[in-house]
Short mmCIF file of C-alpha atoms and ligand atoms in Angstrom, two decimals:
data_model
loop_
_atom_site.label_atom_id
_atom_site.label_comp_id
_atom_site.label_asym_id
_atom_site.label_seq_id
_atom_site.Cartn_x
_atom_site.Cartn_y
_atom_site.Cartn_z
CA MET A 1 -15.54 -2.55 15.71
CA THR A 2 -17.57 -1.83 12.58
CA GLU A 3 -18.54 -4.00 10.28
CA VAL A 4 -16.78 -4.50 7.00
CA ARG A 5 -20.26 -4.45 4.24
CA THR A 6 -17.81 -3.08 1.14
CA VAL A 7 -14.30 -3.65 0.16
CA GLY A 8 -12.45 -3.02 -2.76
CA VAL A 9 -10.04 -4.61 -4.36
CA VAL A 10 -7.78 -3.06 -6.53
CA GLY A 11 -5.60 -5.75 -8.38
CA LEU A 12 -7.37 -7.32 -9.90
CA GLY A 13 -4.78 -10.33 -10.96
CA ALA A 14 -4.36 -13.34 -9.93
CA MET A 15 -3.77 -12.63 -6.50
CA GLY A 16 -7.42 -9.59 -6.90
CA ALA A 17 -8.65 -11.50 -8.37
CA GLY A 18 -8.56 -15.08 -5.97
CA ILE A 19 -9.67 -11.83 -3.15
CA ALA A 20 -12.23 -10.84 -4.80
CA GLN A 21 -13.32 -14.03 -5.16
CA LEU A 22 -12.94 -14.84 -1.22
CA CYS A 23 -15.24 -11.45 -0.52
CA VAL A 24 -17.88 -12.67 -3.05
CA GLU A 25 -17.93 -15.68 -1.57
CA ALA A 26 -17.99 -14.48 1.94
CA GLY A 27 -21.43 -12.07 0.48
CA LEU A 28 -19.32 -9.52 0.94
CA GLU A 29 -20.41 -6.17 -1.92
CA THR A 30 -17.38 -6.05 -3.36
CA ILE A 31 -15.60 -3.38 -5.85
CA GLY A 32 -12.82 -4.38 -7.97
CA ARG A 33 -10.91 -1.71 -9.55
CA GLU A 34 -8.00 -3.11 -12.42
CA VAL A 35 -6.41 0.26 -14.38
CA THR A 36 -9.28 -1.54 -18.04
CA ALA A 37 -12.12 -2.79 -18.06
CA GLU A 38 -10.42 -5.44 -20.27
CA LEU A 39 -8.45 -6.99 -17.38
CA GLY A 40 -11.28 -6.56 -14.80
CA GLU A 41 -13.55 -8.27 -16.99
CA THR A 42 -11.54 -11.29 -17.79
CA ALA A 43 -10.82 -11.95 -13.95
CA LYS A 44 -14.46 -11.98 -13.73
CA GLY A 45 -14.43 -14.67 -16.19
CA ARG A 46 -11.77 -16.12 -14.62
CA ILE A 47 -13.99 -15.78 -10.56
CA ALA A 48 -16.93 -16.90 -12.47
CA HIS A 49 -15.22 -20.33 -14.31
CA PHE A 50 -14.07 -21.02 -10.44
CA LEU A 51 -17.25 -20.65 -8.97
CA ALA A 52 -19.40 -21.95 -11.34
CA ARG A 53 -16.81 -25.58 -10.79
CA LYS A 54 -17.85 -25.59 -7.58
CA VAL A 55 -21.03 -25.55 -9.13
CA GLU A 56 -20.76 -28.36 -10.59
CA LYS A 57 -19.15 -30.13 -8.06
CA GLY A 58 -22.22 -29.93 -5.54
CA GLN A 59 -20.03 -27.91 -4.05
CA LEU A 60 -22.30 -24.81 -4.23
CA ASP A 61 -26.14 -23.40 -5.30
CA GLY A 62 -26.47 -22.56 -8.20
CA GLN A 63 -27.97 -19.28 -7.38
CA GLU A 64 -26.07 -18.78 -4.73
CA ARG A 65 -23.35 -18.15 -7.66
CA ASN A 66 -25.61 -16.03 -9.76
CA ALA A 67 -25.53 -14.04 -6.66
CA ALA A 68 -21.91 -14.02 -5.47
CA VAL A 69 -21.07 -13.26 -9.22
CA GLU A 70 -23.71 -10.51 -9.03
CA ARG A 71 -21.46 -8.37 -5.94
CA LEU A 72 -18.36 -8.51 -7.83
CA ARG A 73 -18.92 -4.17 -9.85
CA LEU A 74 -16.02 -3.46 -11.69
CA THR A 75 -14.42 0.20 -11.83
CA THR A 76 -11.59 1.76 -13.03
CA GLU A 77 -11.44 4.89 -11.18
CA LEU A 78 -10.61 4.85 -8.06
CA SER A 79 -12.33 7.31 -6.57
CA ASP A 80 -15.54 4.80 -6.93
CA LEU A 81 -14.44 2.49 -3.55
CA ALA A 82 -14.71 5.79 -1.95
CA GLY A 83 -17.86 4.31 0.05
CA CYS A 84 -15.97 0.72 1.21
CA ASP A 85 -15.29 -0.67 4.74
CA VAL A 86 -11.76 -1.44 3.31
CA VAL A 87 -9.72 -1.35 0.72
CA ILE A 88 -7.37 -4.19 0.10
CA GLU A 89 -4.69 -3.37 -2.33
CA ALA A 90 -3.29 -6.70 -4.92
CA ILE A 91 -0.96 -5.07 -7.10
CA VAL A 92 2.65 -5.05 -9.07
CA GLU A 93 5.22 -5.42 -6.56
CA GLU A 94 6.96 -2.46 -7.28
CA LEU A 95 7.58 0.40 -4.02
CA GLY A 96 6.72 3.34 -6.13
CA ALA A 97 3.57 1.61 -7.49
CA LYS A 98 2.27 0.76 -3.84
CA LEU A 99 3.02 3.72 -2.67
CA GLU A 100 1.23 6.07 -5.24
CA LEU A 101 -2.10 3.97 -4.73
CA PHE A 102 -2.17 4.53 -0.93
CA GLY A 103 -1.24 8.43 -1.14
CA GLU A 104 -4.28 8.72 -3.88
CA LEU A 105 -6.46 5.98 -1.81
CA ASP A 106 -5.53 8.44 1.53
CA TRP A 107 -8.09 10.99 0.24
CA ILE A 108 -11.20 8.87 -1.75
CA VAL A 109 -11.62 6.13 1.62
CA ALA A 110 -13.41 7.65 4.41
CA PRO A 111 -11.22 7.68 7.51
CA ASP A 112 -11.68 5.15 9.79
CA ALA A 113 -11.73 2.71 6.00
CA MET A 114 -9.04 0.20 7.18
CA LEU A 115 -6.42 -0.25 4.16
CA ALA A 116 -4.52 -3.49 3.23
CA THR A 117 -1.60 -4.00 1.45
CA ASN A 118 -1.53 -7.60 0.21
CA THR A 119 2.63 -7.35 -0.59
CA SER A 120 4.68 -11.01 -0.26
CA ALA A 121 7.80 -8.60 0.85
CA LEU A 122 7.83 -4.82 1.21
CA SER A 123 7.06 -2.53 4.09
CA VAL A 124 4.15 -2.27 5.52
CA THR A 125 5.28 0.15 7.16
CA GLU A 126 6.64 2.27 4.69
CA ILE A 127 3.67 1.20 2.43
CA ALA A 128 2.01 2.99 5.18
CA ALA A 129 4.10 6.08 5.60
CA ALA A 130 2.40 7.81 2.15
CA THR A 131 -0.65 8.31 3.43
CA THR A 132 -1.78 10.77 6.50
CA ARG A 133 -3.34 7.99 8.60
CA PRO A 134 -0.07 5.08 8.88
CA GLU A 135 -2.48 3.59 11.67
CA ARG A 136 -5.63 2.48 9.19
CA VAL A 137 -2.64 0.36 7.33
CA VAL A 138 -2.05 -3.44 7.71
CA GLY A 139 -0.86 -5.63 5.29
CA MET A 140 -3.53 -9.45 4.83
CA HIS A 141 -0.73 -10.83 2.97
CA PHE A 142 -3.00 -13.68 0.63
CA PHE A 143 -1.10 -17.20 -0.50
CA ASN A 144 -1.62 -18.25 -4.55
CA PRO A 145 -3.65 -19.79 -5.55
CA ALA A 146 -5.80 -17.18 -2.13
CA PRO A 147 -9.60 -18.33 -2.96
CA LEU A 148 -7.30 -22.63 -1.92
CA MET A 149 -4.81 -21.58 -0.04
CA PRO A 150 -5.28 -21.33 3.69
CA LEU A 151 -3.41 -18.77 5.81
CA VAL A 152 -3.82 -14.87 5.44
CA GLU A 153 -1.03 -13.11 7.25
CA ILE A 154 -2.28 -10.03 9.42
CA VAL A 155 1.10 -7.36 9.38
CA ARG A 156 0.95 -5.03 12.20
CA ALA A 157 3.20 -2.08 10.85
CA GLU A 158 4.72 -0.17 13.07
CA LEU A 159 2.13 2.04 13.69
CA THR A 160 -1.35 -0.17 13.09
CA ALA A 161 -3.92 0.43 15.73
CA ASP A 162 -5.85 -2.01 17.45
CA GLU A 163 -8.79 -1.67 15.48
CA PRO A 164 -8.29 -1.95 11.52
CA PHE A 165 -5.56 -4.62 12.95
CA GLU A 166 -8.41 -6.69 14.35
CA ARG A 167 -11.17 -6.12 11.78
CA ALA A 168 -8.55 -7.28 9.08
CA TYR A 169 -8.14 -10.71 11.74
CA ALA A 170 -12.18 -10.65 11.51
CA LEU A 171 -12.33 -10.12 8.04
CA GLY A 172 -9.71 -13.17 7.47
CA GLU A 173 -11.73 -15.56 9.15
CA ARG A 174 -14.69 -14.26 7.85
CA LEU A 175 -13.48 -14.53 4.35
CA GLY A 176 -12.75 -18.98 5.57
CA LYS A 177 -9.32 -18.10 5.85
CA THR A 178 -6.57 -18.94 9.34
CA PRO A 179 -5.80 -15.91 9.95
CA ILE A 180 -2.23 -15.60 11.91
CA ARG A 181 -1.08 -12.18 13.48
CA CYS A 182 2.25 -11.20 12.71
CA HIS A 183 4.77 -8.27 12.28
CA ASP A 184 5.65 -6.56 9.82
CA THR A 185 9.91 -7.90 9.41
CA PRO A 186 10.95 -9.23 5.66
CA GLY A 187 8.99 -11.36 4.12
CA PHE A 188 6.46 -11.82 7.42
CA VAL A 189 6.38 -15.62 8.19
CA VAL A 190 6.00 -17.89 5.35
CA ASN A 191 8.31 -15.63 2.36
CA ARG A 192 10.65 -15.14 5.11
CA VAL A 193 11.17 -18.98 4.75
CA LEU A 194 10.03 -19.88 1.50
CA ILE A 195 11.65 -17.86 -0.41
CA PRO A 196 14.81 -19.24 0.27
CA LEU A 197 14.25 -22.52 0.17
CA LEU A 198 12.99 -22.06 -2.94
CA ASN A 199 15.86 -19.68 -4.57
CA ASP A 200 18.31 -23.33 -3.27
CA CYS A 201 15.86 -25.80 -4.89
CA ILE A 202 16.50 -23.33 -7.71
CA ARG A 203 20.47 -23.19 -7.88
CA VAL A 204 20.08 -27.35 -7.41
CA LEU A 205 18.76 -27.76 -10.63
CA ASP A 206 21.23 -26.19 -12.24
CA GLU A 207 23.57 -27.88 -9.24
CA ALA A 208 22.95 -31.67 -9.44
CA ARG A 209 21.81 -31.31 -13.47
CA VAL A 210 18.78 -32.57 -12.44
CA SER A 211 15.72 -31.53 -15.08
CA PRO A 212 12.63 -29.28 -13.97
CA GLU A 213 10.54 -32.94 -13.44
CA ASP A 214 12.93 -33.94 -10.91
CA LEU A 215 13.13 -31.77 -8.68
CA ASP A 216 9.45 -31.61 -8.63
CA ALA A 217 9.38 -35.36 -8.14
CA ALA A 218 12.02 -34.86 -5.45
CA LEU A 219 10.71 -32.94 -3.17
CA LYS A 220 6.71 -33.70 -3.61
CA HIS A 221 7.66 -37.36 -3.43
CA GLY A 222 10.36 -37.18 -1.22
CA ALA A 223 9.34 -34.51 1.08
CA GLY A 224 5.36 -34.62 1.08
CA TRP A 225 5.24 -31.90 -0.87
CA PRO A 226 1.49 -30.20 -2.45
CA MET A 227 3.44 -29.43 -6.23
CA GLY A 228 6.64 -28.96 -6.46
CA PRO A 229 9.11 -26.20 -6.41
CA CYS A 230 9.35 -25.18 -10.08
CA THR A 231 5.44 -25.75 -10.41
CA LEU A 232 4.87 -23.20 -7.16
CA VAL A 233 7.41 -20.80 -8.74
CA ASP A 234 5.11 -21.11 -12.16
CA LEU A 235 2.46 -21.13 -9.83
CA VAL A 236 2.84 -17.90 -8.08
CA GLY A 237 5.24 -15.60 -11.99
CA ILE A 238 8.60 -15.80 -11.56
CA ASP A 239 8.20 -11.39 -11.30
CA VAL A 240 7.02 -11.69 -8.64
CA HIS A 241 9.31 -14.08 -6.83
CA VAL A 242 12.21 -12.42 -8.36
CA HIS A 243 10.85 -9.48 -7.27
CA ALA A 244 9.64 -10.51 -3.90
CA SER A 245 13.37 -11.95 -3.63
CA GLU A 246 15.38 -9.75 -4.28
CA ALA A 247 14.43 -7.44 -1.36
CA LEU A 248 14.55 -9.61 1.03
CA TYR A 249 18.46 -9.18 0.16
CA GLU A 250 18.43 -5.42 0.11
CA LYS A 251 16.97 -6.05 3.93
CA LEU A 252 18.75 -9.69 4.68
CA ARG A 253 21.51 -9.97 2.82
CA GLU A 254 21.57 -12.48 3.61
CA PRO A 255 22.93 -14.86 -0.01
CA ARG A 256 19.74 -17.70 -0.11
CA MET A 257 17.42 -14.60 -0.39
CA ALA A 258 19.40 -13.42 -3.78
CA PRO A 259 17.15 -14.58 -7.15
CA PRO A 260 19.23 -17.28 -8.84
CA PRO A 261 20.35 -16.20 -12.01
CA ARG A 262 18.68 -18.34 -13.38
CA LEU A 263 15.16 -16.69 -12.52
CA VAL A 264 16.10 -13.50 -13.44
CA ARG A 265 17.56 -14.69 -17.69
CA MET A 266 13.73 -16.21 -16.95
CA LEU A 267 12.15 -12.72 -16.67
CA GLN A 268 14.27 -10.79 -18.24
CA ALA A 269 12.99 -13.50 -21.94
CA GLY A 270 9.77 -13.38 -20.38
CA LYS A 271 9.25 -16.56 -19.27
CA LEU A 272 7.02 -15.56 -15.86
CA GLY A 273 5.06 -18.85 -15.45
CA ARG A 274 2.36 -19.56 -16.10
CA LYS A 275 0.72 -16.08 -16.86
CA THR A 276 2.87 -16.21 -20.07
CA GLY A 277 2.49 -19.83 -21.29
CA GLU A 278 5.79 -19.94 -20.01
CA GLY A 279 8.03 -20.75 -17.59
CA PHE A 280 9.90 -24.51 -16.53
CA TYR A 281 6.87 -25.56 -17.64
CA ARG A 282 5.03 -24.84 -20.28
CA TYR A 283 0.88 -24.17 -20.03
CA ASP A 284 -1.83 -23.61 -23.28
N1 3HC B 301 -8.89 -19.36 -8.40
C1 3HC B 301 -9.80 -20.19 -7.91
N2 3HC B 301 -10.44 -21.94 -8.20
C2 3HC B 301 -9.22 -22.30 -7.86
C3 3HC B 301 -8.32 -21.82 -8.65
C4 3HC B 301 -8.05 -21.13 -8.87
N3 3HC B 301 -6.61 -19.78 -8.18
N4 3HC B 301 -6.91 -23.19 -9.03
C5 3HC B 301 -8.19 -24.16 -8.94
N5 3HC B 301 -9.04 -23.68 -8.72
C6 3HC B 301 -10.08 -24.90 -8.06
C7 3HC B 301 -10.11 -24.85 -8.74
O1 3HC B 301 -12.30 -25.23 -9.20
C8 3HC B 301 -9.90 -26.74 -8.45
O2 3HC B 301 -11.03 -27.84 -9.60
P1 3HC B 301 -11.14 -28.46 -10.37
O3 3HC B 301 -10.01 -28.92 -11.58
O4 3HC B 301 -12.33 -29.14 -9.77
O5 3HC B 301 -12.00 -27.18 -11.21
C9 3HC B 301 -10.03 -26.61 -7.48
O6 3HC B 301 -10.09 -25.18 -6.84
C10 3HC B 301 -9.00 -27.80 -6.83
O7 3HC B 301 -8.05 -27.28 -7.82
P2 3HC B 301 -6.80 -28.46 -8.02
O8 3HC B 301 -7.19 -30.15 -8.55
O9 3HC B 301 -5.66 -27.72 -8.75
O10 3HC B 301 -6.43 -28.73 -6.09
P3 3HC B 301 -5.91 -29.88 -5.71
O11 3HC B 301 -6.26 -30.46 -4.35
O12 3HC B 301 -4.49 -30.20 -7.18
O13 3HC B 301 -4.58 -28.70 -4.96
C11 3HC B 301 -3.35 -26.65 -4.18
C12 3HC B 301 -4.22 -26.81 -5.54
C13 3HC B 301 -4.19 -25.75 -3.24
C14 3HC B 301 -2.66 -25.20 -4.95
C15 3HC B 301 -2.28 -27.61 -3.43
O14 3HC B 301 -1.49 -27.75 -4.61
C16 3HC B 301 -1.11 -26.19 -3.26
O15 3HC B 301 -0.86 -26.34 -1.74
N6 3HC B 301 -0.29 -27.00 -3.26
C17 3HC B 301 1.22 -25.29 -2.57
C18 3HC B 301 0.54 -23.98 -2.81
C19 3HC B 301 1.12 -22.79 -1.93
O16 3HC B 301 2.34 -22.69 -1.52
N7 3HC B 301 1.08 -22.15 -2.84
C20 3HC B 301 1.66 -20.79 -1.43
C21 3HC B 301 2.70 -19.62 -2.66
S1 3HC B 301 3.18 -19.30 -1.83
C22 3HC B 301 2.37 -16.85 -1.54
O17 3HC B 301 1.86 -17.23 -2.23
C23 3HC B 301 3.63 -16.00 -1.26
C24 3HC B 301 3.62 -14.94 -2.36
O18 3HC B 301 3.91 -14.17 -1.45
C25 3HC B 301 4.54 -15.76 -3.31
#
């Protein structure tokens, strides 16, 4: 199996920045691509901040931290990813945007490079079909916040070949994660369960006329969740959650999959959670 040396990460939002952080911490040369230089710098600043916190807490050596930050090169040009052994896509959860990106990456990277999507609920098989090498496309689904959540789902699409699938699994391990192998079904493993569950929680807000604070307290203290559902949806992003719900509902047609109207209204109002400073809660 080809050893992975250079990783490209396309899209440096919360997920992409988290994935890039994992890559540089694992000693991989990493090229992060954002649409503007400012967005790239913001992501790099965020990574530098979290790594600095690790130094302050004695979890990382100061020199190692500086070397890790140095390993992240930023670009706005997709063509700069030409030398990558692996490219991980973490852009907006819209099928059209992903198809266009994979179509472009197809002629930029080497024929034996592996292309991975971090999609939450779209079909990896459909994304792979935008390329002339669907056998080299896999899903690598990380969880938010990527640097802290141990799981990565390694998703085998209809035409994925063994070598890239195992390369993705090995990369997951190298990034310090607990990878699992699964097939390309709607929502894979965790989101198939978690998205309808979170939607039920949001519906309970109105049904039981309970406040977000009390709902969060209920699930934390009555079901042992590490954070309450409203805090979690704010963290994931209302937009990401609604898009994932719509994608699952479109495929499985179960009413629980459909996004609750309350979340759709929040999305329309631009209350996207932590990323916009307001969701169920306010963030300064
Ligand atoms: N990136 C990097 N580092 C981060 C970070 C981030 N986004 N957020 C926090 N950290 C670092 C910080 O440095 C922090 O230390 P500091 O406060 O001293 O600076 C350190 O991590 C620890 O943070 P916390 O004290 O907040 O850690 P907790 O022990 O409270 O755990 C948690 C945080 C792991 C997020 C825990 O609350 C948890 O497990 N929550 C559930 C999250 C979850 O379910 N995620 C899955 C969402 S679904 C999903 O992603 C699928 C998608 O497809 C929709």
